Structure formats: structure tokens, C-alpha cells
PDB file of C-alpha atoms in Angstrom:
ATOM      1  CA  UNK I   3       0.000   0.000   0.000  1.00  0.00           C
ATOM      2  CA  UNK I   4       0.833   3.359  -0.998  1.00  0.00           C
ATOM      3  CA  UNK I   5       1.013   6.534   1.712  1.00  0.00           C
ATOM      4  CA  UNK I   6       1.485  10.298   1.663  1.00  0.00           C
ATOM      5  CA  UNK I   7       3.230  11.664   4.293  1.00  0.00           C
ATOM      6  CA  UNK I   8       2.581  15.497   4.149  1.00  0.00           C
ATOM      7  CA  UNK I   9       5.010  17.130   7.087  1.00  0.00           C
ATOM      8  CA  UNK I  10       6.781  20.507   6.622  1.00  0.00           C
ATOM      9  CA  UNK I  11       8.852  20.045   9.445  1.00  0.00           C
ATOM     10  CA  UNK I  12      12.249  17.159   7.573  1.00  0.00           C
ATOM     11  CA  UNK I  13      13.357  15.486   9.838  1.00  0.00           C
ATOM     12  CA  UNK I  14      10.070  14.453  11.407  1.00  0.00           C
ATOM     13  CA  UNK I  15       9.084  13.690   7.992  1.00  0.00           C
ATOM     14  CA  UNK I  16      12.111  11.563   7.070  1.00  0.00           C
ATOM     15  CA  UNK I  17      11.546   9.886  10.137  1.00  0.00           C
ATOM     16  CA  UNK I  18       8.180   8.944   9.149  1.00  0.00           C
ATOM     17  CA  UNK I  19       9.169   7.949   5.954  1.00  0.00           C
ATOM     18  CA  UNK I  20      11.945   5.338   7.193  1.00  0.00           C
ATOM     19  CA  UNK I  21       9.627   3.576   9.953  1.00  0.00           C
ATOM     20  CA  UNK I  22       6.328   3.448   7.514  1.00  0.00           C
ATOM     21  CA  UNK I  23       8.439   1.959   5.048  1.00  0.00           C
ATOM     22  CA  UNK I  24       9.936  -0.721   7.060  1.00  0.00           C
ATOM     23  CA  UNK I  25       6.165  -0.937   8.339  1.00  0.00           C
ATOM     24  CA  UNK I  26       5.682  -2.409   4.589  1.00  0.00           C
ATOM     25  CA  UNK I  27       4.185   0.691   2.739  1.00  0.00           C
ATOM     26  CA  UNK I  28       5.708   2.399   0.191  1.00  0.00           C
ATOM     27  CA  UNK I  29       5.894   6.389   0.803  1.00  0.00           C
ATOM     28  CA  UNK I  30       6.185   9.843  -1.208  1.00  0.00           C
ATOM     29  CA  UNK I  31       6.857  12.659   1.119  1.00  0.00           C
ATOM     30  CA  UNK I  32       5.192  16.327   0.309  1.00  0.00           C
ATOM     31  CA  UNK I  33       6.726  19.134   2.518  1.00  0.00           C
ATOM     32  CA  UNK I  34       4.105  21.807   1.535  1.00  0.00           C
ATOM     33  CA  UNK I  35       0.346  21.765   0.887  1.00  0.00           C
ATOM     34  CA  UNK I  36       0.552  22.355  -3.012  1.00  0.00           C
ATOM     35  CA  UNK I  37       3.302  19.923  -3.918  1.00  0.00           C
ATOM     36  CA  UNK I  38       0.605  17.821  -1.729  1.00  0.00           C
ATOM     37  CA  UNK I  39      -2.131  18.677  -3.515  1.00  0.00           C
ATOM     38  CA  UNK I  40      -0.002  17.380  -6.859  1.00  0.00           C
ATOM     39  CA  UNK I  41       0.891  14.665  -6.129  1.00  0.00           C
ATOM     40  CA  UNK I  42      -3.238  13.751  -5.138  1.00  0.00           C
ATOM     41  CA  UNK I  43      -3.464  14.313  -8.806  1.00  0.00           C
ATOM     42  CA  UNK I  44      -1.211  12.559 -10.089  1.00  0.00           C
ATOM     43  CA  UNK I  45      -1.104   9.280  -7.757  1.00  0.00           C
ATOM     44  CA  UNK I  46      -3.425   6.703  -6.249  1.00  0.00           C
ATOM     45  CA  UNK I  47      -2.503   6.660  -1.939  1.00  0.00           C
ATOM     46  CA  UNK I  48      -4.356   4.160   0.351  1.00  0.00           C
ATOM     47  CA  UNK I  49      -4.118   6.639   2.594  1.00  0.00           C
ATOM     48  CA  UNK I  50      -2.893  10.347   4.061  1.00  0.00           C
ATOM     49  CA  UNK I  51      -0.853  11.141   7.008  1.00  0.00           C
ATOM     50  CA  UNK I  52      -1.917  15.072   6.879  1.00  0.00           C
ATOM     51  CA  UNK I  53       0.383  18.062   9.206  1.00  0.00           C
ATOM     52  CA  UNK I  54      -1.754  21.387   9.523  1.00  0.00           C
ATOM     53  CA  UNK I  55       0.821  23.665   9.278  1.00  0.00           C
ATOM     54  CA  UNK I  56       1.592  23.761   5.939  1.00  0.00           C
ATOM     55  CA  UNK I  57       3.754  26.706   4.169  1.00  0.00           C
ATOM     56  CA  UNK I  58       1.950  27.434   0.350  1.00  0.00           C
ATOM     57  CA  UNK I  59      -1.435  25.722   1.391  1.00  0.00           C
ATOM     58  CA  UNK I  60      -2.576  24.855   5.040  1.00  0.00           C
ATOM     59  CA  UNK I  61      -3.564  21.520   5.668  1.00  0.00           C
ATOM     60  CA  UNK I  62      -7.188  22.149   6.474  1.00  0.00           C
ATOM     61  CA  UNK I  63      -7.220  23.994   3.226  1.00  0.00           C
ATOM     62  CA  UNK I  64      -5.722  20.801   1.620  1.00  0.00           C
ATOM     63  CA  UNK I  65      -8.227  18.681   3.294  1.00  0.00           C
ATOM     64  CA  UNK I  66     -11.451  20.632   2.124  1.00  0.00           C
ATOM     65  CA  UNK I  67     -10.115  20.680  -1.372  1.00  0.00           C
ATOM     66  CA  UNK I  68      -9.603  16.875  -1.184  1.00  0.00           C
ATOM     67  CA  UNK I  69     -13.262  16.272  -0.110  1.00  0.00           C
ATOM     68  CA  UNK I  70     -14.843  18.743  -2.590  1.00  0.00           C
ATOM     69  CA  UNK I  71     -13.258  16.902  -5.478  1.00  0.00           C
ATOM     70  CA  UNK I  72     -15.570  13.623  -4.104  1.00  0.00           C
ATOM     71  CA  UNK I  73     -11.672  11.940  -2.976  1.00  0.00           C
ATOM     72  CA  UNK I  74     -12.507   9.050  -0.053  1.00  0.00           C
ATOM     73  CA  UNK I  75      -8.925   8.881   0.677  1.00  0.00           C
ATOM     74  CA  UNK I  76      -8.705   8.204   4.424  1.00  0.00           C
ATOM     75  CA  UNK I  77      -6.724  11.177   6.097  1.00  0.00           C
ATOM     76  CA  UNK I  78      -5.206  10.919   9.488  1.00  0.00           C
ATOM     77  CA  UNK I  79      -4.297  14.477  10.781  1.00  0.00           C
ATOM     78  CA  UNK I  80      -0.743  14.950  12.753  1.00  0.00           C
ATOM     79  CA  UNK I  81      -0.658  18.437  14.487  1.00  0.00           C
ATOM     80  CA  UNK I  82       1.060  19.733  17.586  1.00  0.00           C
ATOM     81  CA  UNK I  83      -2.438  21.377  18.181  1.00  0.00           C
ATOM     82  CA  UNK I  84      -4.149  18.779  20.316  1.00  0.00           C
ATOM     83  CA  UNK I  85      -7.377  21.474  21.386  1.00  0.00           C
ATOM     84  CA  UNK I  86     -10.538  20.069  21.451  1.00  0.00           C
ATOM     85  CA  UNK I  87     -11.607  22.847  18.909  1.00  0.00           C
ATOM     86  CA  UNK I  88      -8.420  22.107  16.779  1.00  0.00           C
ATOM     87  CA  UNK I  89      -9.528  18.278  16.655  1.00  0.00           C
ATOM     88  CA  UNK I  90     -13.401  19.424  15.837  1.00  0.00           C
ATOM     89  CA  UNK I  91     -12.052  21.491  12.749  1.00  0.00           C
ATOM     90  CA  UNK I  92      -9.563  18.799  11.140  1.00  0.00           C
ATOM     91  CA  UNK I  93     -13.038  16.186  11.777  1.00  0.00           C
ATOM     92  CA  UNK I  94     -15.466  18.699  10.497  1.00  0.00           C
ATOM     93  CA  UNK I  95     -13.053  19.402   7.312  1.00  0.00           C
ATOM     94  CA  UNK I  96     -13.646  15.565   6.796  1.00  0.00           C
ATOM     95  CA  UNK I  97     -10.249  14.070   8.659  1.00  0.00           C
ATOM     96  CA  UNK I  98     -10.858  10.025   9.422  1.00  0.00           C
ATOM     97  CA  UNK I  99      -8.782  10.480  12.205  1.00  0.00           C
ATOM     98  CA  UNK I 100      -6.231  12.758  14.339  1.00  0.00           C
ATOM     99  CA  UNK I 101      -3.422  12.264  16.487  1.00  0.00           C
ATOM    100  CA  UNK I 102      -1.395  14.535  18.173  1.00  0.00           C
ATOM    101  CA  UNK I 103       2.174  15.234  18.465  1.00  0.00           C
ATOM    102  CA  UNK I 104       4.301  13.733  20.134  1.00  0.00           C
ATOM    103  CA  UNK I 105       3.350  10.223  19.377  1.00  0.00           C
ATOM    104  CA  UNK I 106       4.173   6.546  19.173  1.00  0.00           C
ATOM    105  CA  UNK I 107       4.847   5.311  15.569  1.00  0.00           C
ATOM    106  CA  UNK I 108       2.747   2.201  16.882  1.00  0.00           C
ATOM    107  CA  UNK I 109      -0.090   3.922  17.405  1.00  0.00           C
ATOM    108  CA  UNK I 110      -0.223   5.904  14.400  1.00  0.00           C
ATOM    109  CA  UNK I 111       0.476   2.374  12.336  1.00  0.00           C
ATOM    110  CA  UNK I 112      -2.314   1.042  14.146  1.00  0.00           C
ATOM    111  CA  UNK I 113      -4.661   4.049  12.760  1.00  0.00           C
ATOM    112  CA  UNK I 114      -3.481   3.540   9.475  1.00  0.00           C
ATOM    113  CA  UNK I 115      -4.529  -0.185   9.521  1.00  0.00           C
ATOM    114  CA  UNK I 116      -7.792   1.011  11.147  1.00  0.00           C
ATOM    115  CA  UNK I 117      -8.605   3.605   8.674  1.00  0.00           C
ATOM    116  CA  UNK I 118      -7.471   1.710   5.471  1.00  0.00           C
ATOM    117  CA  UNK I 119      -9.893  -1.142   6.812  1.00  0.00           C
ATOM    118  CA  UNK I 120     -12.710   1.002   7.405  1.00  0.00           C
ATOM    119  CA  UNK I 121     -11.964   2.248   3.879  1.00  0.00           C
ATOM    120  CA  UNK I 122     -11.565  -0.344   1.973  1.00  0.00           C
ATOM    121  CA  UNK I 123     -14.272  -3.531   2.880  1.00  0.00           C
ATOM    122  CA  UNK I 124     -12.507  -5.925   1.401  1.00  0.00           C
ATOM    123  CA  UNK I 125      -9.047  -4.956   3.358  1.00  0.00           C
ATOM    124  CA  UNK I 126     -11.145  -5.567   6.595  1.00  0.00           C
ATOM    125  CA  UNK I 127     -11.477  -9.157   6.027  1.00  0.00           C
ATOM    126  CA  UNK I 128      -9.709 -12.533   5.430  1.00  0.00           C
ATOM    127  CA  UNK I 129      -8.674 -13.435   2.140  1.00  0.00           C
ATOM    128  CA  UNK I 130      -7.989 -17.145   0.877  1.00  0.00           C
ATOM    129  CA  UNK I 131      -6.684 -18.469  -2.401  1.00  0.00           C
ATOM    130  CA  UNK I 132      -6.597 -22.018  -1.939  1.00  0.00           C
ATOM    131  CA  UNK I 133      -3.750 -22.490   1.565  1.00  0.00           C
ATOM    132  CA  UNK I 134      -2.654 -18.708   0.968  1.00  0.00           C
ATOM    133  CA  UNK I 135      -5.067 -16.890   3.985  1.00  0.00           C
ATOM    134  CA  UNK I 136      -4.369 -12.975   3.658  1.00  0.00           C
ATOM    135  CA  UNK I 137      -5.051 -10.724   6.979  1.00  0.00           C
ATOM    136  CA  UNK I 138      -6.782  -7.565   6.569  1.00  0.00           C
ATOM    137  CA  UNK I 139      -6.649  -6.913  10.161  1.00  0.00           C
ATOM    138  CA  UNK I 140      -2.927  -7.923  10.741  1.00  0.00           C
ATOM    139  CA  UNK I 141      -1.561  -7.367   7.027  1.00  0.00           C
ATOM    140  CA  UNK I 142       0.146 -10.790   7.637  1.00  0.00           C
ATOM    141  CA  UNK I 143       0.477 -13.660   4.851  1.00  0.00           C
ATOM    142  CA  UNK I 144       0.287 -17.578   5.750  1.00  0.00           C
ATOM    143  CA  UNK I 145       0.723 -20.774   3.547  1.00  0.00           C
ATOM    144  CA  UNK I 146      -0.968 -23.578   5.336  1.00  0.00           C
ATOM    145  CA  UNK I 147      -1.250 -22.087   8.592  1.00  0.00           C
ATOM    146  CA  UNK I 148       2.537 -20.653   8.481  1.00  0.00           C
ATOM    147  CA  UNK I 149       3.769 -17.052   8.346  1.00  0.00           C
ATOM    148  CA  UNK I 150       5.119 -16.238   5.250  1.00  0.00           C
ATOM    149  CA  UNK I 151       8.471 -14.552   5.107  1.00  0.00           C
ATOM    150  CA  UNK I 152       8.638 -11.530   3.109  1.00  0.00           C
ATOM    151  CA  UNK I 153      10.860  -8.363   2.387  1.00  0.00           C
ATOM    152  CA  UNK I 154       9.175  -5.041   2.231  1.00  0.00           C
ATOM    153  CA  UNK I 155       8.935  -5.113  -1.585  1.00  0.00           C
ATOM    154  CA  UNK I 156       7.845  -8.840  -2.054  1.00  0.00           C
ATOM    155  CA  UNK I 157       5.017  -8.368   0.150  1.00  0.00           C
ATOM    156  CA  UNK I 158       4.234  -5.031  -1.319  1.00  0.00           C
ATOM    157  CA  UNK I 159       3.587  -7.203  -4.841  1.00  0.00           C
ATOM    158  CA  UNK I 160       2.037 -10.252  -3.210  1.00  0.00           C
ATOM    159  CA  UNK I 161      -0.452  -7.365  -1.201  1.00  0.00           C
ATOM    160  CA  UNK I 162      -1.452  -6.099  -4.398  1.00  0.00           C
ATOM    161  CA  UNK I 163      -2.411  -8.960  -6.410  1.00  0.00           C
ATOM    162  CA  UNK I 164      -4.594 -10.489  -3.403  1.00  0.00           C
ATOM    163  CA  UNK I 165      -6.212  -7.396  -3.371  1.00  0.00           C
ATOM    164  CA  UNK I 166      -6.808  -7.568  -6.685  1.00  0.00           C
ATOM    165  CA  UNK I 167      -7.488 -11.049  -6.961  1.00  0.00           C
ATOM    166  CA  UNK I 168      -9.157 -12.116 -10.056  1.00  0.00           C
ATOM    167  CA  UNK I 169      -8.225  -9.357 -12.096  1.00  0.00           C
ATOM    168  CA  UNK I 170      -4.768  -9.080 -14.012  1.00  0.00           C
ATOM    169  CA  UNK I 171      -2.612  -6.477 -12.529  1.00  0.00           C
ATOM    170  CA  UNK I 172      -0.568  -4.327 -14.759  1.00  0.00           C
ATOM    171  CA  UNK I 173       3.410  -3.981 -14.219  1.00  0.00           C
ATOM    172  CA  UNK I 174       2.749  -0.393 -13.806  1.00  0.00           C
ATOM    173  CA  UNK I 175       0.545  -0.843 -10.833  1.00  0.00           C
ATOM    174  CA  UNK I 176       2.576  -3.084  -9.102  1.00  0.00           C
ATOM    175  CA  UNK I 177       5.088  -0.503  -9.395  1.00  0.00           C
ATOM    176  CA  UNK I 178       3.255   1.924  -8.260  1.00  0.00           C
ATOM    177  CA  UNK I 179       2.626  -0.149  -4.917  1.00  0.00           C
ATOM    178  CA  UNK I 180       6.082  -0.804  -4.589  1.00  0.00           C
ATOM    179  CA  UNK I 181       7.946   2.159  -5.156  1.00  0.00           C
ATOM    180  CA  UNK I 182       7.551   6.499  -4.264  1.00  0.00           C
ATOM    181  CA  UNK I 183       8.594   8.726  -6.537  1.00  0.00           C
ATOM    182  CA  UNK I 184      11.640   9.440  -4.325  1.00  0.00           C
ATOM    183  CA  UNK I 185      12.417   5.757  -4.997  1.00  0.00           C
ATOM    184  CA  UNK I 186      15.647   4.372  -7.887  1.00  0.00           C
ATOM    185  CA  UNK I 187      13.312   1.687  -9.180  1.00  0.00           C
ATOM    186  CA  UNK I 188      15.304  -0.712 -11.919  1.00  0.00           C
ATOM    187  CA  UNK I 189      12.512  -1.501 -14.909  1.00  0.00           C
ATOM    188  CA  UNK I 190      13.049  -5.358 -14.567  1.00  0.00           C
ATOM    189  CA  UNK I 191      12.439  -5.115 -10.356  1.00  0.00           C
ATOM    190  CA  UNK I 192       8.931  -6.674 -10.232  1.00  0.00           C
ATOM    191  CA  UNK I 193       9.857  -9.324 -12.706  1.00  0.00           C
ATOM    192  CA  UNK I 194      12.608 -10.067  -9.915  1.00  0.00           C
ATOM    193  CA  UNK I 195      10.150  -9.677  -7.145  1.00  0.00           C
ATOM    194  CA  UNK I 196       7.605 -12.132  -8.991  1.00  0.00           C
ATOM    195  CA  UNK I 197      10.578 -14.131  -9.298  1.00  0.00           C
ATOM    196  CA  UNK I 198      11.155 -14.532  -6.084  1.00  0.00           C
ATOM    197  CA  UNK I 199       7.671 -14.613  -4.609  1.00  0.00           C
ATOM    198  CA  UNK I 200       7.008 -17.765  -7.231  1.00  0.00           C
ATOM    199  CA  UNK I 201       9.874 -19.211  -5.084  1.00  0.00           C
ATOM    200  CA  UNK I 202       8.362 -18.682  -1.812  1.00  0.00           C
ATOM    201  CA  UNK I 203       4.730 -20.049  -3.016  1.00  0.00           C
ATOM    202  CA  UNK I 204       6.144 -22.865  -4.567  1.00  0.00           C
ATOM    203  CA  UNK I 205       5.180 -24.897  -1.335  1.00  0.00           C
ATOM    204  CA  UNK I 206       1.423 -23.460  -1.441  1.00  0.00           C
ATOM    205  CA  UNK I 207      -1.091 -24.298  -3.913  1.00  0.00           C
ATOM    206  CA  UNK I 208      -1.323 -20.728  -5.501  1.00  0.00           C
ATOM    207  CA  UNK I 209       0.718 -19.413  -8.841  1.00  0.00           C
ATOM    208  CA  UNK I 210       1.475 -16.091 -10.022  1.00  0.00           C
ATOM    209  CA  UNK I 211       0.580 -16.377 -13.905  1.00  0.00           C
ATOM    210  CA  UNK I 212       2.002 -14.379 -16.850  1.00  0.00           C
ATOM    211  CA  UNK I 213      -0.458 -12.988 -19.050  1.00  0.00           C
ATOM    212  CA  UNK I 214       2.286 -11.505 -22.104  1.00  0.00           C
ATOM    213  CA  UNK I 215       0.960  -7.757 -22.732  1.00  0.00           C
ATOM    214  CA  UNK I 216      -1.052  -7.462 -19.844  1.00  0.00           C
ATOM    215  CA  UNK I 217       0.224  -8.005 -16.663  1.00  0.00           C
ATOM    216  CA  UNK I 218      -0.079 -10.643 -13.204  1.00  0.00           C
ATOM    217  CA  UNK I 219      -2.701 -12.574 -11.990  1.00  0.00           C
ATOM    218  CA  UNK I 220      -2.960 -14.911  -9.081  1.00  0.00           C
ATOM    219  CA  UNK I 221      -4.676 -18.094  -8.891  1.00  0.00           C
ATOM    220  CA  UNK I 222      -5.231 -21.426  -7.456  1.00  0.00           C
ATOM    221  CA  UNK I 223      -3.992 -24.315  -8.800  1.00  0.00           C
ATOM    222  CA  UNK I 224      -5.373 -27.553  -8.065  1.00  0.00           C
TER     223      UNK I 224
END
């Protein structure tokens, strides 16, 4: 899954950035409310990890903008102002959730899995392909009961193509869920990651599949 992180302040920011992306997600970083607002346009997020106090265009301002255009995209506010009328306005402007600063990166994961589950129905539940069992609630893979090991960028694929299961999944949107735009990625990197993921399955009774022109698709085997 794909976040923005929009935080004026860099260091918190890169900080964010590192510990969301060993969390699994893949992460673009906007340090101002209209190179925010651009890269809305321009990318699909799974969700938004929204500062208010944003130089060029405030975060509220950002947020109203969002909603206006008809976006869903769940929005968790960070903001050093923790009032009760400061939490009202980042709700009322249509905010999922807030959480103020300082805080636990634990905590805010855990509102990121809440408010991508609440967002997305089918993220809330269990899905099985044959002995592959996906958690929406953890974000955990098993083969036949087992955990399955995974780097960042395997599971990042392997997330994807559950989620999508029974539709083909283009190269470009696997990309997309793997990398940010801040992100070196190599061309031929899913095909490795595919690669390697059709090693770890090899054991389960699900196959990643080829479709020449078009993209992935996953599916049980009998």
C-alpha cells in the first residue's frame, strides 16, 4: 500500500518515511500543501498522514479541497495542536482520524490499519486463495497455517495482487505499490520480485501467472 506523508517540518518527515516503510508501505513525502495537492493528482494513496501547518497551502485547506473533489482517501491528521476545537475542525473538514504530536509510531500504524480497513471492505477481512489466507486486520500472509516470510517489496507485490485477486494487474501498478517517486526503481524489479515470490509459493497451492501484454494474476492451482 501506498502513503502520503505530508510534514513541513524534515526530519520528522524523514523519520516517518523510514519507519512506515519498514512498516511495509511504500511512501512519497510532500513538505508543503501544493506539492501535496499534486501529487493527489497525479497518484493513487491508500491513505494520508496530513500536518496542519503547511507553508503554500494549510492543511485544512488541503483537506477541504480533497473532499470537494468527491476523494474518499482516508486522512489521518498529525498536528502539535491537540485542542478540542483544533480536533473538531480537522473532523469537520472531513479528517478520518487525528493524532497529536508527540506520538508513538505504533499507534499511528495502528490508525493507518484502522482507517485503510474502514476504507476499503474488502481490506477488513480474510482473504484465501486455496492455503494462501491474507489478513486484513494484521496485514500478515500464511501458507498452510505458516507465516510467510517476506521483504518489504515482495510483500508489497504479493499485497497487491490479493487485493486484486481475479483481475490481471498491470506492471505499472505493481510498481506503483512498490515504489515512491523518491524511490531508484530498476525496470526489470517486479519481474525479480515475482521471481522470487514464485519461489516462496512454490510450497502453497497458488501461482502467479504471466499474461504476455497485460500483466499478473494470481490463482489457485489444483
Amino acid at each position: 500500500m501506498r502513503l502520503l506523508v505530508v510534514e513541513d517540518n524534515k526530519d520528522l518527515a524523514a523519520w516517518l518515511g523510514k519507519a512506515l516503510r519498514q512498516a511495509q508501505y511504500a511512501i512519497d513525502i510532500a513538505h508543503d500543501g501544493e506539492d501535496a495537492e499534486h501529487l493527489l493528482k497525479v497518484a493513487e494513496y491508500s491513505a494520508m498522514i496530513l500536518d496542519l501547518a503547511l507553508p503554500k497551502l494549510d492543511g485544512l485547506t488541503l483537506l477541504k479541497r480533497l473532499r470537494q473533489s468527491g476523494s474518499k482517501l482516508p486522512v489521518i491528521i498529525l498536528t502539535a495542536n491537540a485542542s478540542l476545537d483544533g480536533r473538531v475542525a480537522g473532523l469537520d473538514s472531513g479528517a478520518d482520524d487525528y493524532l497529536a504530536k508527540p506520538f508513538e509510531i505504533a499507534e499511528l500504524e495502528a490508525r493507518i490499519r484502522a482507517v485503510i480497513r474502514r476504507g476499503q471492505d474488502r481490506a477488513s477481512s480474510e482473504i484465501t486463495v486455496g492455503n494462501l489466507r491474507f489478513s486484513g486486520g494484521t496485514r500478515q500472509f500464511f501458507v498452510a497455517g505458516e507465516p510467510l516470510q517476506l521483504t518489504p517489496r515482495e510483500y508489497a507485490v504479493l499485497e497487491q495482487l490479493v487485493m486484486k485477486l481475479g483481475n490481471t494487474v498491470s506492471k505499472a501498478a505493481l510498481s506503483e505499490s512498490v515504489f515512491g517517486f523518491d524511490d531508484e526503481a530498476d525496470p526489470s524489479a517486479i519481474e525479480i520480485y515475482v521471481h522470487r515470490l514464485r519461489k516462496k509459493l512454490e510450497s502453497s497451492s497458488v501461482q502467479i501467472a504471466t499474461l504476455r501484454g497485460l500483466g499478473y494474476l494470481l490463482r489457485h492451482v489444483q
